[in-house]
Structure formats: structure tokens, C-alpha cells
PDB file of C-alpha atoms and ligand atoms in Angstrom:
ATOM      1  CA  UNK A 667     101.778 110.345  74.985  1.00 94.00           C
ATOM      2  CA  UNK A 668     101.736 114.028  74.064  1.00 96.00           C
ATOM      3  CA  UNK A 669     102.147 114.780  77.784  1.00 97.00           C
ATOM      4  CA  UNK A 670     105.605 113.204  77.837  1.00 96.00           C
ATOM      5  CA  UNK A 671     108.323 115.825  77.390  1.00 97.00           C
ATOM      6  CA  UNK A 672     110.794 114.092  75.095  1.00 98.00           C
ATOM      7  CA  UNK A 673     114.304 114.994  73.977  1.00 98.00           C
ATOM      8  CA  UNK A 674     114.226 115.204  70.192  1.00 98.00           C
ATOM      9  CA  UNK A 675     116.904 113.061  68.540  1.00 98.00           C
ATOM     10  CA  UNK A 676     117.721 111.701  65.090  1.00 98.00           C
ATOM     11  CA  UNK A 677     118.151 107.949  64.845  1.00 98.00           C
ATOM     12  CA  UNK A 678     120.330 106.879  61.909  1.00 98.00           C
ATOM     13  CA  UNK A 679     121.612 103.720  60.229  1.00 98.00           C
ATOM     14  CA  UNK A 680     123.238 102.669  56.971  1.00 98.00           C
ATOM     15  CA  UNK A 681     122.716  99.285  55.374  1.00 97.00           C
ATOM     16  CA  UNK A 682     123.821  98.124  51.904  1.00 97.00           C
ATOM     17  CA  UNK A 683     124.098 101.677  50.638  1.00 94.00           C
ATOM     18  CA  UNK A 684     120.775 102.792  52.076  1.00 95.00           C
ATOM     19  CA  UNK A 685     121.007 105.550  54.652  1.00 97.00           C
ATOM     20  CA  UNK A 686     118.063 106.130  56.957  1.00 97.00           C
ATOM     21  CA  UNK A 687     117.419 108.889  59.489  1.00 98.00           C
ATOM     22  CA  UNK A 688     114.279 109.468  61.563  1.00 98.00           C
ATOM     23  CA  UNK A 689     113.365 112.113  64.127  1.00 98.00           C
ATOM     24  CA  UNK A 690     112.343 110.398  67.343  1.00 98.00           C
ATOM     25  CA  UNK A 691     111.629 111.167  70.966  1.00 98.00           C
ATOM     26  CA  UNK A 692     111.186 107.556  72.109  1.00 98.00           C
ATOM     27  CA  UNK A 693     114.812 107.007  73.163  1.00 98.00           C
ATOM     28  CA  UNK A 694     116.702 107.028  76.427  1.00 97.00           C
ATOM     29  CA  UNK A 695     119.649 105.778  78.430  1.00 97.00           C
ATOM     30  CA  UNK A 696     119.395 102.217  79.759  1.00 98.00           C
ATOM     31  CA  UNK A 697     122.747 101.877  81.532  1.00 97.00           C
ATOM     32  CA  UNK A 698     126.004 103.817  81.773  1.00 96.00           C
ATOM     33  CA  UNK A 699     128.412 100.907  82.398  1.00 96.00           C
ATOM     34  CA  UNK A 700     128.404  99.436  79.876  1.00 97.00           C
ATOM     35  CA  UNK A 701     126.923 102.368  77.983  1.00 98.00           C
ATOM     36  CA  UNK A 702     123.567 101.167  76.676  1.00 98.00           C
ATOM     37  CA  UNK A 703     120.669 103.083  75.116  1.00 98.00           C
ATOM     38  CA  UNK A 704     117.305 102.237  73.589  1.00 98.00           C
ATOM     39  CA  UNK A 705     115.279 103.723  70.773  1.00 98.00           C
ATOM     40  CA  UNK A 706     111.786 102.902  69.459  1.00 98.00           C
ATOM     41  CA  UNK A 707     110.738 103.117  65.807  1.00 98.00           C
ATOM     42  CA  UNK A 708     107.529 102.263  64.000  1.00 98.00           C
ATOM     43  CA  UNK A 709     107.900  98.752  62.617  1.00 96.00           C
ATOM     44  CA  UNK A 710     105.124  98.903  60.013  1.00 94.00           C
ATOM     45  CA  UNK A 711     107.205 101.453  58.075  1.00 96.00           C
ATOM     46  CA  UNK A 712     109.371  99.404  55.664  1.00 96.00           C
ATOM     47  CA  UNK A 713     111.807 102.322  55.404  1.00 96.00           C
ATOM     48  CA  UNK A 714     112.836 101.552  58.992  1.00 97.00           C
ATOM     49  CA  UNK A 715     114.203  98.086  58.101  1.00 97.00           C
ATOM     50  CA  UNK A 716     117.840  99.315  57.949  1.00 97.00           C
ATOM     51  CA  UNK A 717     117.822  99.874  61.715  1.00 98.00           C
ATOM     52  CA  UNK A 718     117.698  96.085  62.178  1.00 97.00           C
ATOM     53  CA  UNK A 719     119.499  95.017  59.007  1.00 98.00           C
ATOM     54  CA  UNK A 720     122.534  97.185  59.726  1.00 98.00           C
ATOM     55  CA  UNK A 721     123.025  95.726  63.194  1.00 98.00           C
ATOM     56  CA  UNK A 722     124.044  99.212  64.286  1.00 98.00           C
ATOM     57  CA  UNK A 723     122.544 102.655  64.773  1.00 98.00           C
ATOM     58  CA  UNK A 724     123.492 106.109  65.983  1.00 98.00           C
ATOM     59  CA  UNK A 725     121.438 108.233  68.326  1.00 98.00           C
ATOM     60  CA  UNK A 726     122.078 111.933  67.684  1.00 98.00           C
ATOM     61  CA  UNK A 727     120.704 114.285  70.339  1.00 98.00           C
ATOM     62  CA  UNK A 728     119.444 117.656  69.114  1.00 98.00           C
ATOM     63  CA  UNK A 729     119.979 121.154  70.457  1.00 98.00           C
ATOM     64  CA  UNK A 730     117.348 123.887  70.156  1.00 98.00           C
ATOM     65  CA  UNK A 731     119.147 125.258  67.070  1.00 97.00           C
ATOM     66  CA  UNK A 732     118.496 121.956  65.281  1.00 98.00           C
ATOM     67  CA  UNK A 733     114.700 122.382  65.099  1.00 98.00           C
ATOM     68  CA  UNK A 734     114.728 122.768  61.263  1.00 97.00           C
ATOM     69  CA  UNK A 735     116.701 119.498  61.078  1.00 98.00           C
ATOM     70  CA  UNK A 736     114.090 117.769  63.261  1.00 98.00           C
ATOM     71  CA  UNK A 737     111.456 118.818  60.705  1.00 97.00           C
ATOM     72  CA  UNK A 738     113.565 117.483  57.838  1.00 98.00           C
ATOM     73  CA  UNK A 739     113.989 114.048  59.441  1.00 98.00           C
ATOM     74  CA  UNK A 740     110.353 113.728  60.500  1.00 97.00           C
ATOM     75  CA  UNK A 741     109.056 114.365  57.002  1.00 93.00           C
ATOM     76  CA  UNK A 742     107.335 117.575  58.179  1.00 92.00           C
ATOM     77  CA  UNK A 743     109.528 119.694  55.899  1.00 92.00           C
ATOM     78  CA  UNK A 744     108.287 117.703  52.877  1.00 94.00           C
ATOM     79  CA  UNK A 745     111.757 116.404  52.004  1.00 94.00           C
ATOM     80  CA  UNK A 746     112.023 112.865  50.641  1.00 91.00           C
ATOM     81  CA  UNK A 747     113.731 110.252  52.806  1.00 89.00           C
ATOM     82  CA  UNK A 748     116.686 109.928  50.420  1.00 87.00           C
ATOM     83  CA  UNK A 749     117.334 113.696  50.398  1.00 95.00           C
ATOM     84  CA  UNK A 750     117.418 114.286  54.137  1.00 97.00           C
ATOM     85  CA  UNK A 751     121.162 113.867  54.708  1.00 98.00           C
ATOM     86  CA  UNK A 752     121.803 116.823  52.391  1.00 97.00           C
ATOM     87  CA  UNK A 753     120.711 118.817  55.453  1.00 98.00           C
ATOM     88  CA  UNK A 754     123.083 119.057  58.412  1.00 98.00           C
ATOM     89  CA  UNK A 755     126.745 118.069  58.591  1.00 98.00           C
ATOM     90  CA  UNK A 756     127.220 114.286  58.887  1.00 98.00           C
ATOM     91  CA  UNK A 757     130.181 111.962  59.317  1.00 98.00           C
ATOM     92  CA  UNK A 758     130.739 108.449  60.685  1.00 98.00           C
ATOM     93  CA  UNK A 759     132.490 107.205  63.795  1.00 98.00           C
ATOM     94  CA  UNK A 760     132.768 103.485  64.658  1.00 98.00           C
ATOM     95  CA  UNK A 761     129.796 101.572  63.225  1.00 98.00           C
ATOM     96  CA  UNK A 762     129.284 103.496  59.990  1.00 98.00           C
ATOM     97  CA  UNK A 763     125.933 104.974  61.031  1.00 98.00           C
ATOM     98  CA  UNK A 764     125.611 108.706  60.179  1.00 98.00           C
ATOM     99  CA  UNK A 765     126.687 110.963  63.054  1.00 98.00           C
ATOM    100  CA  UNK A 766     125.662 114.614  63.322  1.00 98.00           C
ATOM    101  CA  UNK A 767     128.874 116.625  63.573  1.00 98.00           C
ATOM    102  CA  UNK A 768     127.544 119.400  65.847  1.00 97.00           C
ATOM    103  CA  UNK A 769     125.202 117.321  68.021  1.00 98.00           C
ATOM    104  CA  UNK A 770     125.380 117.858  71.801  1.00 98.00           C
ATOM    105  CA  UNK A 771     125.980 114.103  72.050  1.00 98.00           C
ATOM    106  CA  UNK A 772     126.236 111.210  69.601  1.00 98.00           C
ATOM    107  CA  UNK A 773     125.886 107.598  70.750  1.00 98.00           C
ATOM    108  CA  UNK A 774     127.188 105.278  68.023  1.00 98.00           C
ATOM    109  CA  UNK A 775     125.841 101.832  68.879  1.00 98.00           C
ATOM    110  CA  UNK A 776     126.012  98.167  68.012  1.00 98.00           C
ATOM    111  CA  UNK A 777     122.512  96.650  68.031  1.00 98.00           C
ATOM    112  CA  UNK A 778     122.367  94.022  70.775  1.00 98.00           C
ATOM    113  CA  UNK A 779     118.629  93.350  70.795  1.00 98.00           C
ATOM    114  CA  UNK A 780     115.565  94.271  68.719  1.00 98.00           C
ATOM    115  CA  UNK A 781     112.194  93.463  70.193  1.00 97.00           C
ATOM    116  CA  UNK A 782     108.760  93.918  68.621  1.00 97.00           C
ATOM    117  CA  UNK A 783     106.419  95.625  71.080  1.00 97.00           C
ATOM    118  CA  UNK A 784     102.954  96.672  69.884  1.00 97.00           C
ATOM    119  CA  UNK A 785     103.435  98.867  66.781  1.00 97.00           C
ATOM    120  CA  UNK A 786     107.106  99.559  67.417  1.00 97.00           C
ATOM    121  CA  UNK A 787     110.548  98.013  67.384  1.00 98.00           C
ATOM    122  CA  UNK A 788     112.529  98.555  70.551  1.00 98.00           C
ATOM    123  CA  UNK A 789     116.192  98.752  69.563  1.00 98.00           C
ATOM    124  CA  UNK A 790     118.747  98.281  72.310  1.00 98.00           C
ATOM    125  CA  UNK A 791     122.278  99.400  71.536  1.00 98.00           C
ATOM    126  CA  UNK A 792     125.670  99.050  73.168  1.00 98.00           C
ATOM    127  CA  UNK A 793     127.534 102.358  72.858  1.00 98.00           C
ATOM    128  CA  UNK A 794     130.789 101.835  70.932  1.00 98.00           C
ATOM    129  CA  UNK A 795     131.473 105.438  69.993  1.00 98.00           C
ATOM    130  CA  UNK A 796     130.679 108.575  71.944  1.00 98.00           C
ATOM    131  CA  UNK A 797     131.118 112.191  70.874  1.00 98.00           C
ATOM    132  CA  UNK A 798     130.240 115.172  73.023  1.00 98.00           C
ATOM    133  CA  UNK A 799     129.711 118.582  71.427  1.00 96.00           C
ATOM    134  CA  UNK A 800     128.891 121.974  72.820  1.00 89.00           C
ATOM    135  CA  UNK A 801     126.454 121.786  75.729  1.00 85.00           C
ATOM    136  CA  UNK A 802     123.491 124.124  75.481  1.00 89.00           C
ATOM    137  CA  UNK A 803     119.749 124.298  75.149  1.00 97.00           C
ATOM    138  CA  UNK A 804     118.142 120.953  74.339  1.00 98.00           C
ATOM    139  CA  UNK A 805     115.273 120.557  71.857  1.00 98.00           C
ATOM    140  CA  UNK A 806     112.206 118.963  73.485  1.00 98.00           C
ATOM    141  CA  UNK A 807     108.766 118.024  72.171  1.00 98.00           C
ATOM    142  CA  UNK A 808     105.726 118.366  74.447  1.00 98.00           C
ATOM    143  CA  UNK A 809     102.012 118.915  73.763  1.00 98.00           C
ATOM    144  CA  UNK A 810     102.691 118.582  70.019  1.00 97.00           C
ATOM    145  CA  UNK A 811     105.103 121.510  69.978  1.00 98.00           C
ATOM    146  CA  UNK A 812     108.840 122.106  70.247  1.00 98.00           C
ATOM    147  CA  UNK A 813     110.307 123.603  73.414  1.00 98.00           C
ATOM    148  CA  UNK A 814     113.817 124.322  74.656  1.00 98.00           C
ATOM    149  CA  UNK A 815     115.376 123.779  78.027  1.00 96.00           C
TER     150      UNK A 815
HETATM  151  C1  LIG B1147     108.867 115.333  67.553  1.00 95.10           C
HETATM  152  C2  LIG B1147     108.694 114.030  66.827  1.00 95.10           C
HETATM  153  C3  LIG B1147     108.950 112.835  67.501  1.00 95.10           C
HETATM  154  C4  LIG B1147     108.824 111.604  66.849  1.00 95.10           C
HETATM  155  N1  LIG B1147     109.119 110.451  67.541  1.00 95.10           N
HETATM  156  C5  LIG B1147     109.081 109.278  66.891  1.00 95.10           C
HETATM  157  C6  LIG B1147     109.479 108.084  67.565  1.00 95.10           C
HETATM  158  O1  LIG B1147     109.851 108.097  68.750  1.00 95.10           O
HETATM  159  N2  LIG B1147     109.476 106.917  66.857  1.00 95.10           N
HETATM  160  C7  LIG B1147     109.067 106.863  65.552  1.00 95.10           C
HETATM  161  O2  LIG B1147     109.063 105.780  64.960  1.00 95.10           O
HETATM  162  N3  LIG B1147     108.666 107.986  64.887  1.00 95.10           N
HETATM  163  C8  LIG B1147     108.680 109.173  65.527  1.00 95.10           C
HETATM  164  N4  LIG B1147     108.314 110.317  64.858  1.00 95.10           N
HETATM  165  C9  LIG B1147     107.830 110.214  63.460  1.00 95.10           C
HETATM  166  C10 LIG B1147     108.959 110.022  62.464  1.00 95.10           C
HETATM  167  O3  LIG B1147     109.904 111.069  62.524  1.00 95.10           O
HETATM  168  C11 LIG B1147     108.340 109.957  61.047  1.00 95.10           C
HETATM  169  O4  LIG B1147     107.318 109.022  61.021  1.00 95.10           O
HETATM  170  C12 LIG B1147     109.345 109.531  60.024  1.00 95.10           C
HETATM  171  O5  LIG B1147     110.425 110.419  59.915  1.00 95.10           O
HETATM  172  C13 LIG B1147     108.658 109.425  58.681  1.00 95.10           C
HETATM  173  O6  LIG B1147     109.648 109.092  57.755  1.00 95.10           O
HETATM  174  P1  LIG B1147     109.290 108.600  56.282  1.00 95.10           P
HETATM  175  O7  LIG B1147     108.424 109.700  55.713  1.00 95.10           O
HETATM  176  O8  LIG B1147     110.593 108.506  55.624  1.00 95.10           O
HETATM  177  O9  LIG B1147     108.613 107.303  56.451  1.00 95.10           O
HETATM  178  C14 LIG B1147     108.413 111.565  65.496  1.00 95.10           C
HETATM  179  C15 LIG B1147     108.155 112.759  64.815  1.00 95.10           C
HETATM  180  C16 LIG B1147     108.296 113.973  65.479  1.00 95.10           C
HETATM  181  C17 LIG B1147     108.022 115.275  64.741  1.00 95.10           C
END
């Protein structure tokens, strides 16, 4: 899988006062009309339960300048899960999931299907809120390292 070049994104959700954000690359567009995306998260991690419980999630794409934020939300920066949203500028749009204010694109989604596949949960979301920021260099992950394009 390290040979896949993946766009680094932060998947977020809020449920019953618990806010969760995870750096992921396993996410992509499914359809543009209606706007539909998918994202995959490890299902053995109990901290990922809010992605299903909330019935909504936001997919926040990252620009090259967001690399430190990608480290925060992957745990690589050594910051506890409940402290991560102190980093970056976050608001909400339609569903209540945290949205990164200066992301190149934010897809705020209603969860329409969650399917268990192997070790992961495949979350399929209908886009209910869309915000486009400044275009620019995207943050990618390939061969276990960050790249920009
Ligand atoms: C570049 C990169 C891509 C990642 N992609 C995914 C992914 O697609 N799905 C996933 O569940 N975890 C992915 N992870 C791992 C999660 O970010 C990590 O397990 C999670 O943030 C750990 O959070 P916790 O310490 O709060 O459990 C990725 C990590 C990095 C650095």
C-alpha cells in the first residue's frame, strides 16, 4: 500500500461531546451528482466509534503547508487525541463535524452507509456542505514520506 500516492486528509466527527479527528489517505470521490465520497478508518480502534455514532463526518483535504497538522492528527506529533483540535483553525458547517477553515476543500457529509471490510470501516457520505479554499500544492503521502504536488 505504500506505493499508492494518497492525498492526505483529516477525517472528523463529533458525537455526544466527543470530537474525533484522524489523518487518513484512504478517501476519495465516489460520485459528483449527488456529491458522494468515501473514507476508510481502522475499526479496531475504539476512538473511531464517533464516525459511525455521529451519522456524519467531514473530509478536510490538506495542502502542503498543513504537514504539521497531519502529524498532529496521526498521533506522530505525540499529542493526545483530545488535544488535537487546539491545532489548526476549526469551525462547523452543516452537520456539526469539525471543518478546517483554510483547507483547500471541505466535504461535510451525512453518513449514508458504513460497511466493515477486513480491518477497516468504509464510510460513505453524501456531501451536504462544501467549502473551497485557496487552491495550491496538495499534501501527498507515498513511500512512507510526505510529498507535494
Ligand atoms: C499519512 C498517513 C495516512 C494515514 N491513513 C490512514 C487511513 O487511511 N485510515 C486510518 O484508519 N488511519 C490512517 N492513518 C493512521 C491514523 O492517522 C492514526 O492511526 C490515528 O490518528 C491514531 O489516532 P489515535 O492515536 O487517537 O488512536 C494514517 C496515518 C498517516 C501518517
